[in-house]
PDB file of C-alpha atoms in Angstrom:
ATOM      1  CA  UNK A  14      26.372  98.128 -93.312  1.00 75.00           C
ATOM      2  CA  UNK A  15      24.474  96.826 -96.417  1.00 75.00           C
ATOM      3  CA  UNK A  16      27.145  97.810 -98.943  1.00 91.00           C
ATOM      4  CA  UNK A  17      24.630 100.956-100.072  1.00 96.00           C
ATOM      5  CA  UNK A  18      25.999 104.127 -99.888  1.00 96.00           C
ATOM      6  CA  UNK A  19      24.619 107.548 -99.707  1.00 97.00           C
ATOM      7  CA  UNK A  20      26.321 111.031 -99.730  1.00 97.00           C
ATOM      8  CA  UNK A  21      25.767 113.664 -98.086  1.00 97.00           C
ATOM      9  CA  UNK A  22      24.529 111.790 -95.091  1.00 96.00           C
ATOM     10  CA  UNK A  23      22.730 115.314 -93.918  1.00 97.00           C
ATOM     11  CA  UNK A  24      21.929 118.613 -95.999  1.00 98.00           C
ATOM     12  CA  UNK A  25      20.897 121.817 -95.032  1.00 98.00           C
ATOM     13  CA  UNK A  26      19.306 123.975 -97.672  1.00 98.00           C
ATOM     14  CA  UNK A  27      17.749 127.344 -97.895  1.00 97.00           C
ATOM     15  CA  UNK A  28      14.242 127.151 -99.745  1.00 97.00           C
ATOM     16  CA  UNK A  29      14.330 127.961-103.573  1.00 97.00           C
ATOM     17  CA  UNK A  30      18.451 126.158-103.870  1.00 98.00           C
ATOM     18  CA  UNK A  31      19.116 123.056-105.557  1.00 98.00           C
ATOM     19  CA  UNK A  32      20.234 119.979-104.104  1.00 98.00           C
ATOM     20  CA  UNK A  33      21.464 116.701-105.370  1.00 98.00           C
ATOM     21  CA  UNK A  34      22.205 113.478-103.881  1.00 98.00           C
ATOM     22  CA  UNK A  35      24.442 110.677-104.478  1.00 98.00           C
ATOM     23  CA  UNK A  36      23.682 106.665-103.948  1.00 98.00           C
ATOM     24  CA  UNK A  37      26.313 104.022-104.802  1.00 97.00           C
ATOM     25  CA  UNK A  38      24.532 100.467-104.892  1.00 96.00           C
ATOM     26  CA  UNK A  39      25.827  96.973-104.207  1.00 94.00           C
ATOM     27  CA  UNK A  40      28.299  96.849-107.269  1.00 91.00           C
ATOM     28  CA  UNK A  41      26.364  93.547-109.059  1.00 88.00           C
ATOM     29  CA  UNK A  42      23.263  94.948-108.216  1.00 91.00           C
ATOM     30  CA  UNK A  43      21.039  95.693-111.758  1.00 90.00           C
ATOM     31  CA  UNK A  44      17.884  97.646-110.130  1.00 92.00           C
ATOM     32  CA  UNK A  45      18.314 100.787-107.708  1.00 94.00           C
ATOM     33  CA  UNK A  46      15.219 102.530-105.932  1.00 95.00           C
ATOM     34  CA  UNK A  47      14.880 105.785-104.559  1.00 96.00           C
ATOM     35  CA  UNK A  48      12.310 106.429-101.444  1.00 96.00           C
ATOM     36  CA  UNK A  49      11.392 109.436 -99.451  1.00 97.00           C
ATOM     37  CA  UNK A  50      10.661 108.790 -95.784  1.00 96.00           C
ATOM     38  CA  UNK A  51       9.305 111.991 -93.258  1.00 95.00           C
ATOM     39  CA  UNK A  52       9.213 111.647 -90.046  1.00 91.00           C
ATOM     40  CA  UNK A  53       6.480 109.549 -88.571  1.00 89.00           C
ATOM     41  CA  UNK A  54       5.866 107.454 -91.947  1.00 93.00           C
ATOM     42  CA  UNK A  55       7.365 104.588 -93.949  1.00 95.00           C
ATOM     43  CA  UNK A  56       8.958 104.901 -96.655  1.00 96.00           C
ATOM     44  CA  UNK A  57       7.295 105.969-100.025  1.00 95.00           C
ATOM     45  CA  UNK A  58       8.309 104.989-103.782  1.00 93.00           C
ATOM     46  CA  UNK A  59       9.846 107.582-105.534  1.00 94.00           C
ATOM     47  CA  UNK A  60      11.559 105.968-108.730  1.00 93.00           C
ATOM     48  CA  UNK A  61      13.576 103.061-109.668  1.00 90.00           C
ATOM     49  CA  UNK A  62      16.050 102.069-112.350  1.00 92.00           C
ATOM     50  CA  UNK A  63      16.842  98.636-114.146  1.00 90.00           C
ATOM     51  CA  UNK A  64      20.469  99.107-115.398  1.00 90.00           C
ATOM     52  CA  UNK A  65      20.371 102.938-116.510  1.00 91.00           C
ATOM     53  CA  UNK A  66      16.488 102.927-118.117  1.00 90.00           C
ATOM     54  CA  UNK A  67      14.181 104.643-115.979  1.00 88.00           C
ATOM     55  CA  UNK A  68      10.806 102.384-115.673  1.00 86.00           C
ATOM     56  CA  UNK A  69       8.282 103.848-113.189  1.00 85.00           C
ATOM     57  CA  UNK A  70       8.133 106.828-111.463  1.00 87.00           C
ATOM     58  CA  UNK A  71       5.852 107.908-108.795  1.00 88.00           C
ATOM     59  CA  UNK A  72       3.192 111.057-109.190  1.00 86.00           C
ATOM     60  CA  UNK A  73       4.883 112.226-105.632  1.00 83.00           C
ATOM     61  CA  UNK A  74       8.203 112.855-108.107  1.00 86.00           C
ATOM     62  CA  UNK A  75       7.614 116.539-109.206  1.00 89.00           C
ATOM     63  CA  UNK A  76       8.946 118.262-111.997  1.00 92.00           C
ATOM     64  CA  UNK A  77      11.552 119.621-109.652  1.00 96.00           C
ATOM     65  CA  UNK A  78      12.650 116.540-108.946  1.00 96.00           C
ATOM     66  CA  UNK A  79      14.935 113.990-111.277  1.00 95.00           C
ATOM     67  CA  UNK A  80      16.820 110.847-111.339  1.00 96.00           C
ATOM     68  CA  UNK A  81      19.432 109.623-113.313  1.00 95.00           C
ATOM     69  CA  UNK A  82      21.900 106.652-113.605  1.00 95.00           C
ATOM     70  CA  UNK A  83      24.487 107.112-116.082  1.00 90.00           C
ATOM     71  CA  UNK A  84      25.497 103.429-117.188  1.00 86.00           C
ATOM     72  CA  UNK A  85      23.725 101.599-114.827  1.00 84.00           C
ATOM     73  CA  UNK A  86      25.748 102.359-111.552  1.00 90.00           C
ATOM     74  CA  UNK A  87      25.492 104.995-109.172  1.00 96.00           C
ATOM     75  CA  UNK A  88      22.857 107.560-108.959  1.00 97.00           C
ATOM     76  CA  UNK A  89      21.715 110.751-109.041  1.00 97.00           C
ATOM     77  CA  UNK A  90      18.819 112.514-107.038  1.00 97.00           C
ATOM     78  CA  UNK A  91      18.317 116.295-108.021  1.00 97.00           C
ATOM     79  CA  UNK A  92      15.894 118.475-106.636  1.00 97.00           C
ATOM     80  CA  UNK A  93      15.681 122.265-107.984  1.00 97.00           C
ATOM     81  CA  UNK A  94      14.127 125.001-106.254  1.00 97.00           C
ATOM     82  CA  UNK A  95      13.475 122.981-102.854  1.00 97.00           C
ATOM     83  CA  UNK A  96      10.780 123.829-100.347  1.00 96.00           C
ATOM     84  CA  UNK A  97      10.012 123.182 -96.596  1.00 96.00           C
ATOM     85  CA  UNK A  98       7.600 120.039 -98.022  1.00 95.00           C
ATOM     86  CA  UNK A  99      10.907 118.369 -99.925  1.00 96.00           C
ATOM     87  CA  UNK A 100      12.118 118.409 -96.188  1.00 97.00           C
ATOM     88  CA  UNK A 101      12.699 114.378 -95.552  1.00 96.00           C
ATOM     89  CA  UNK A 102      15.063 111.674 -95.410  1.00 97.00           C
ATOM     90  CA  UNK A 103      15.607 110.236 -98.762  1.00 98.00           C
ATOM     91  CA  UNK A 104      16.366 106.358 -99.188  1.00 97.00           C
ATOM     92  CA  UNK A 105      18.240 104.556-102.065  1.00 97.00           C
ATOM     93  CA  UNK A 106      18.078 100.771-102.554  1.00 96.00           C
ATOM     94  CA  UNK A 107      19.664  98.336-104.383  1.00 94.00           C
ATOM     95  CA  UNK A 108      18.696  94.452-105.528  1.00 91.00           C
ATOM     96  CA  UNK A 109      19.326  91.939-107.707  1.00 87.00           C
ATOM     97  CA  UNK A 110      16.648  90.996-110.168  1.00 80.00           C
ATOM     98  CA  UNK A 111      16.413  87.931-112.078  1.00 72.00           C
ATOM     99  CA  UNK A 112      18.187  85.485-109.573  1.00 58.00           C
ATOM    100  CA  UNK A 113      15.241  83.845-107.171  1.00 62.00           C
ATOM    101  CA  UNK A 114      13.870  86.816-104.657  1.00 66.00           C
ATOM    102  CA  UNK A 115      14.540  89.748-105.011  1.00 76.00           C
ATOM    103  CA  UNK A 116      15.564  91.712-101.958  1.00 84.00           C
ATOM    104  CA  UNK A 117      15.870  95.209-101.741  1.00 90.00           C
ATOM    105  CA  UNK A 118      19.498  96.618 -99.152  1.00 92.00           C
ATOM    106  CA  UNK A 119      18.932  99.900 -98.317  1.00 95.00           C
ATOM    107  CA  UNK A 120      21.531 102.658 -98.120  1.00 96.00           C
ATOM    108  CA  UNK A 121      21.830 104.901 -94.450  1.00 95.00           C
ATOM    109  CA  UNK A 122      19.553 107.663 -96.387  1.00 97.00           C
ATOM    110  CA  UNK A 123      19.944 111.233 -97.257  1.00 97.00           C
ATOM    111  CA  UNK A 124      18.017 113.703 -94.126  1.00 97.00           C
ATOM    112  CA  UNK A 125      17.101 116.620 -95.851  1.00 97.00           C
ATOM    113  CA  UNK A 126      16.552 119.878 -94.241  1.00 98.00           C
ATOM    114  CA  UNK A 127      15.421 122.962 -96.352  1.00 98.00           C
ATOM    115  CA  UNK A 128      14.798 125.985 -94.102  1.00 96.00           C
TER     116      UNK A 128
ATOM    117  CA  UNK B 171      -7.409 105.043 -96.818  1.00 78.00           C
ATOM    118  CA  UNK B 172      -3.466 104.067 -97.448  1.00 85.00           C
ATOM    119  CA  UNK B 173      -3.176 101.019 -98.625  1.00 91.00           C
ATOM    120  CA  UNK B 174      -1.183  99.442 -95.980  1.00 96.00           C
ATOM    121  CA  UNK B 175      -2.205 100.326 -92.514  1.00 96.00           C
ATOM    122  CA  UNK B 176       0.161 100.002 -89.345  1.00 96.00           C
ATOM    123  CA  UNK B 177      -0.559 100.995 -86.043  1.00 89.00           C
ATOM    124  CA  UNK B 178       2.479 103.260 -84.854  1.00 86.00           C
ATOM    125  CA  UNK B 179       2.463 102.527 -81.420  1.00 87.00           C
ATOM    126  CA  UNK B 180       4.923 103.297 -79.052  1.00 93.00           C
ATOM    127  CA  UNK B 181       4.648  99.455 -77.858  1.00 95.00           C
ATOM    128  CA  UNK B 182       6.359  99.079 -74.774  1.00 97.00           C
ATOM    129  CA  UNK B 183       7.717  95.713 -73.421  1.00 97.00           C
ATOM    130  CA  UNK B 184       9.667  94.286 -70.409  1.00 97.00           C
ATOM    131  CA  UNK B 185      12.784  91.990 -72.112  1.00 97.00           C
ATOM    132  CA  UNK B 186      11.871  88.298 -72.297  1.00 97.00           C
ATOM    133  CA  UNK B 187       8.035  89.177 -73.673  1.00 97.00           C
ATOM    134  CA  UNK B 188       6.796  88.270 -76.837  1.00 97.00           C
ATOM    135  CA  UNK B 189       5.687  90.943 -78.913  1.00 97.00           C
ATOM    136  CA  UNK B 190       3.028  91.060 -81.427  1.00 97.00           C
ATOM    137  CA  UNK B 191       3.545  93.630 -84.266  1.00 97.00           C
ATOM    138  CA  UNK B 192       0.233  93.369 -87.366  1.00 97.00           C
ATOM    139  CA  UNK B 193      -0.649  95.418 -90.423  1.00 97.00           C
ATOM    140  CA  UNK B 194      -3.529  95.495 -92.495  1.00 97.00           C
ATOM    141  CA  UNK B 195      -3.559  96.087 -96.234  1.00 96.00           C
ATOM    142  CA  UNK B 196      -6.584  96.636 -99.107  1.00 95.00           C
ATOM    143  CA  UNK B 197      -5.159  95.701-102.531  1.00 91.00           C
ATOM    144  CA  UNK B 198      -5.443  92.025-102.721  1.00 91.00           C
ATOM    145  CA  UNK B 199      -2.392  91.959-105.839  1.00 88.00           C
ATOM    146  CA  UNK B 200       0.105  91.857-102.809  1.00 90.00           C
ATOM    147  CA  UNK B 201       2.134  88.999-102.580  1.00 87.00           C
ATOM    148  CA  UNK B 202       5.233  89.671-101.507  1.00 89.00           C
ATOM    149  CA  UNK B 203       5.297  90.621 -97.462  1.00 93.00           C
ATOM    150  CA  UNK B 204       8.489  91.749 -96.403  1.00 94.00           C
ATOM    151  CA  UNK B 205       8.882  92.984 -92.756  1.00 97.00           C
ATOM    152  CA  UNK B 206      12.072  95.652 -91.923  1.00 96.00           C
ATOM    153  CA  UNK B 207      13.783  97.170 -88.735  1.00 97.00           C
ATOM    154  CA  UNK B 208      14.741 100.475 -88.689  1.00 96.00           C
ATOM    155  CA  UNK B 209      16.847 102.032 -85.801  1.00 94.00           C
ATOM    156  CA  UNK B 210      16.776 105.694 -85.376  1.00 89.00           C
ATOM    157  CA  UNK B 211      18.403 107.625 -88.498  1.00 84.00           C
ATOM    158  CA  UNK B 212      19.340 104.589 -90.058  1.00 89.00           C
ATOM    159  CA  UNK B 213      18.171 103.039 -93.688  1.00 93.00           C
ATOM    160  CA  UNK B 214      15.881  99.901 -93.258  1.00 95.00           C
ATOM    161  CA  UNK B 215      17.133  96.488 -92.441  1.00 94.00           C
ATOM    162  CA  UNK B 216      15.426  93.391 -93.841  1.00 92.00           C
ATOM    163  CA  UNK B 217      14.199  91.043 -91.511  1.00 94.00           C
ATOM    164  CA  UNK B 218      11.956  88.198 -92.683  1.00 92.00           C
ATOM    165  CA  UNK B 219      10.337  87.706 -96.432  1.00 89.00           C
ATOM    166  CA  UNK B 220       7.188  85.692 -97.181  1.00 89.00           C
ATOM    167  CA  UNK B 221       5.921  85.118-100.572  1.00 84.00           C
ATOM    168  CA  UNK B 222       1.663  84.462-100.476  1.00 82.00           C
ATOM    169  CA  UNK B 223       0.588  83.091 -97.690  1.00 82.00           C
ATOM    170  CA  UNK B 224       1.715  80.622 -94.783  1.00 86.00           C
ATOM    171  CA  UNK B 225       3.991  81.252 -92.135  1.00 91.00           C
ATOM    172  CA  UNK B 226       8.424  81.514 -91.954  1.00 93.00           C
ATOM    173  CA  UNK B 227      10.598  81.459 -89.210  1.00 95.00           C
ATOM    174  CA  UNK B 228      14.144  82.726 -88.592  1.00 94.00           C
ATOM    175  CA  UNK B 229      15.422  82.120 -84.633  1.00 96.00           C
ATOM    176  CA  UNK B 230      13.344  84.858 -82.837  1.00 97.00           C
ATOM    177  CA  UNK B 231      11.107  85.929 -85.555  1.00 97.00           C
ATOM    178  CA  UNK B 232       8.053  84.611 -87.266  1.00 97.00           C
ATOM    179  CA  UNK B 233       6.323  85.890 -89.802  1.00 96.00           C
ATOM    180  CA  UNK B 234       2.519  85.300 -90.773  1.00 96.00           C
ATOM    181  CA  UNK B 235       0.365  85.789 -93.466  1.00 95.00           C
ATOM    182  CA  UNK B 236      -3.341  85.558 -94.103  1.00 94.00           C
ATOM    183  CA  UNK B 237      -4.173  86.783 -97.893  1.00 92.00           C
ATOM    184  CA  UNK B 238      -7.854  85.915 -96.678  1.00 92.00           C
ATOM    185  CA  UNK B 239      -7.714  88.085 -94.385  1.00 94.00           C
ATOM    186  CA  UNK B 240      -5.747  90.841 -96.181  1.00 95.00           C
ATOM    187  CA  UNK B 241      -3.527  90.918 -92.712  1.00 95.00           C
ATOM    188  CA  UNK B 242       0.429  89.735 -91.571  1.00 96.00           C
ATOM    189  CA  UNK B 243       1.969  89.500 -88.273  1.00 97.00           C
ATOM    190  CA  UNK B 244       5.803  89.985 -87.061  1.00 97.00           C
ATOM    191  CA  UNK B 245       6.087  87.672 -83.702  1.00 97.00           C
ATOM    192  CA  UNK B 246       8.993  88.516 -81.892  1.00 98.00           C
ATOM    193  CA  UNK B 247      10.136  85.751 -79.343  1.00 97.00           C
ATOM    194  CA  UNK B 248      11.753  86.716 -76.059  1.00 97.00           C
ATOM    195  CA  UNK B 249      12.376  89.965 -76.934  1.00 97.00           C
ATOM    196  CA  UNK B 250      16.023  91.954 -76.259  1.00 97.00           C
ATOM    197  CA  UNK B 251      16.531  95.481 -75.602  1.00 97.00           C
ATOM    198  CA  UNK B 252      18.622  95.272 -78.882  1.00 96.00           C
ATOM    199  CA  UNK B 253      14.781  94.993 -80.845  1.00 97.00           C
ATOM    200  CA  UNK B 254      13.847  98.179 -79.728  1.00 97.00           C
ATOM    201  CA  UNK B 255      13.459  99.789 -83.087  1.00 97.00           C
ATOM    202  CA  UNK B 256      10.804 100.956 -85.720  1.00 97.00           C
ATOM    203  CA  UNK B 257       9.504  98.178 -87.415  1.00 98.00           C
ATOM    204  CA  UNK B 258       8.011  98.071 -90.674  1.00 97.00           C
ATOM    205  CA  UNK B 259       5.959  95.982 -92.806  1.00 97.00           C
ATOM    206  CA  UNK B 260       6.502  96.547 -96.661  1.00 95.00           C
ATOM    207  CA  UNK B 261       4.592  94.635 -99.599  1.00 92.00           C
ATOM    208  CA  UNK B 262       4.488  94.474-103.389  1.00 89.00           C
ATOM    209  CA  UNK B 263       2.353  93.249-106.138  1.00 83.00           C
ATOM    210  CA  UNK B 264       5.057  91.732-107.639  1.00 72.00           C
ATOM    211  CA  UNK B 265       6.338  91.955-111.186  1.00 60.00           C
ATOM    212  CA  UNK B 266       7.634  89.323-113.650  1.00 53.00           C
ATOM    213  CA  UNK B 267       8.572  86.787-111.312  1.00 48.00           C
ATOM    214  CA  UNK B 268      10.543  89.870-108.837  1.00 53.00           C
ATOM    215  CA  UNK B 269       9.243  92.667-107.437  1.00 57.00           C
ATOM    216  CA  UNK B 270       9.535  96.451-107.818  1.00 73.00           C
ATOM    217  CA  UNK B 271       8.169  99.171-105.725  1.00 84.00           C
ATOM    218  CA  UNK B 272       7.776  98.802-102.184  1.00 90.00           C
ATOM    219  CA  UNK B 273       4.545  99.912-100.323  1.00 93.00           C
ATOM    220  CA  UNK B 274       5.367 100.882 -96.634  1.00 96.00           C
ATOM    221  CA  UNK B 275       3.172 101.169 -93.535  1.00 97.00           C
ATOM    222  CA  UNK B 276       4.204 103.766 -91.097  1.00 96.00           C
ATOM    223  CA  UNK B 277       6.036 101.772 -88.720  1.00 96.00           C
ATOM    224  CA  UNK B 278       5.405 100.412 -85.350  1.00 97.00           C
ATOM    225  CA  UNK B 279       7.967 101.717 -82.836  1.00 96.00           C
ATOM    226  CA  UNK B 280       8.838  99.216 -80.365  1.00 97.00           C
ATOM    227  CA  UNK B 281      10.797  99.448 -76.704  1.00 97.00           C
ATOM    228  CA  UNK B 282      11.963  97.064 -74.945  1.00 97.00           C
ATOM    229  CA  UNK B 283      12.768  97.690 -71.843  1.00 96.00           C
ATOM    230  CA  UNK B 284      15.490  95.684 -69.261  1.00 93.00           C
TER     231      UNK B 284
END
């Protein structure tokens, strides 16, 4: 256990419903990333937050999709009108920035299954 | 062309062999190799982290990296039936002295078998 939490560990979804997901980071933790990992392949950026700004997010992050991180703690992954593609697990990470390497602990993930 | 390439195996092993486990990668602003173990349905697990090039052990593991060569190696020594995993190699450009955004390869999946 890395101290990264996700919830719901598993979702089942009918296509065109929205979804959101939870992550709750290593409490000291200042940066929090969110990946998206189908079956088969590594795990691709989505976003990632430094306290509660949002500084880069990827192209794969679709209007459908957003982030947020109300004063800088846990986070919030919403995705409206999902479809069989948005079908994945879906990672959150936590690290520490600013204090020698920076390592990113990942949470159990998010499986995602929108039939 | 992704920019990190992994071969995904399956690599099969008898326990007690050493196993060899490479990616490749294009952009030549990665410095930061990281390599992770994932078990089935389970969130990544950090297992070694190299900054430029050179080599780093940690008991069983050693990690390698050759910027020349655009190419880093995961050597697993005597290997347990416990490593039988996914393993993936992850790298970064870097950014103000951290690092952000993680680029993935697909992950080698390794058994080890008793």
């Amino acid at each position: 256990d890395t101290g990264v939490s996700q919830d719901p560990r598993h979702k089942i979804t009918k296509r065109g419903q929205n979804v959101t997901f939870r992550c709750d980071p290593i409490s000291e933790h200042n940066r929090l990333y969110w990946y998206r990992q189908t079956l088969g392949q590594g795990p691709e950026f989505l976003t990632y937050f430094q306290n509660e700004a949002q500084l880069e997010k990827s192209r794969l992050l679709s209007d459908r999709f957003s982030a947020e991180r109300p004063k800088g703690s846990f986070s919030t992954l919403e995705i409206q009108r999902t479809e069989q593609g948005d079908s994945a697990m879906y990672l959150c990470a936590s690290s520490l920035a600013g204090a020698g390497p920076e390592t990113q602990y990942f949470g159990p993930g998010t499986r995602l299954l929108v039939l | 062309q992704k920019e990190v390439e992994q071969d995904p195996g399956p690599l099969s092993v008898p326990e007690g062999a050493i196993v060899s486990l490479n990616c490749t990668y294009s952009n030549s602003a990665f410095q930061y190799f990281m390599w992770y173990r994932q078990y089935s349905r389970k969130g990544p697990e950090l297992l070694m982290y190299t900054y430029s090039s050179g080599n780093k052990e940690d008991g069983r593991f050693t990690a390698q990296v050759d910027k020349s060569s655009k190419y880093i190696s995961l050597f697993i020594r005597d290997s347990q039936p416990s490593d039988s995993a996914t393993y993936l190699c992850a790298m970064s450009a870097g950014f103000s002295g951290g690092y952000n955004k993680l680029i993935f390869g697909a992950g080698t999946r390794l058994a080890v078998h008793p």
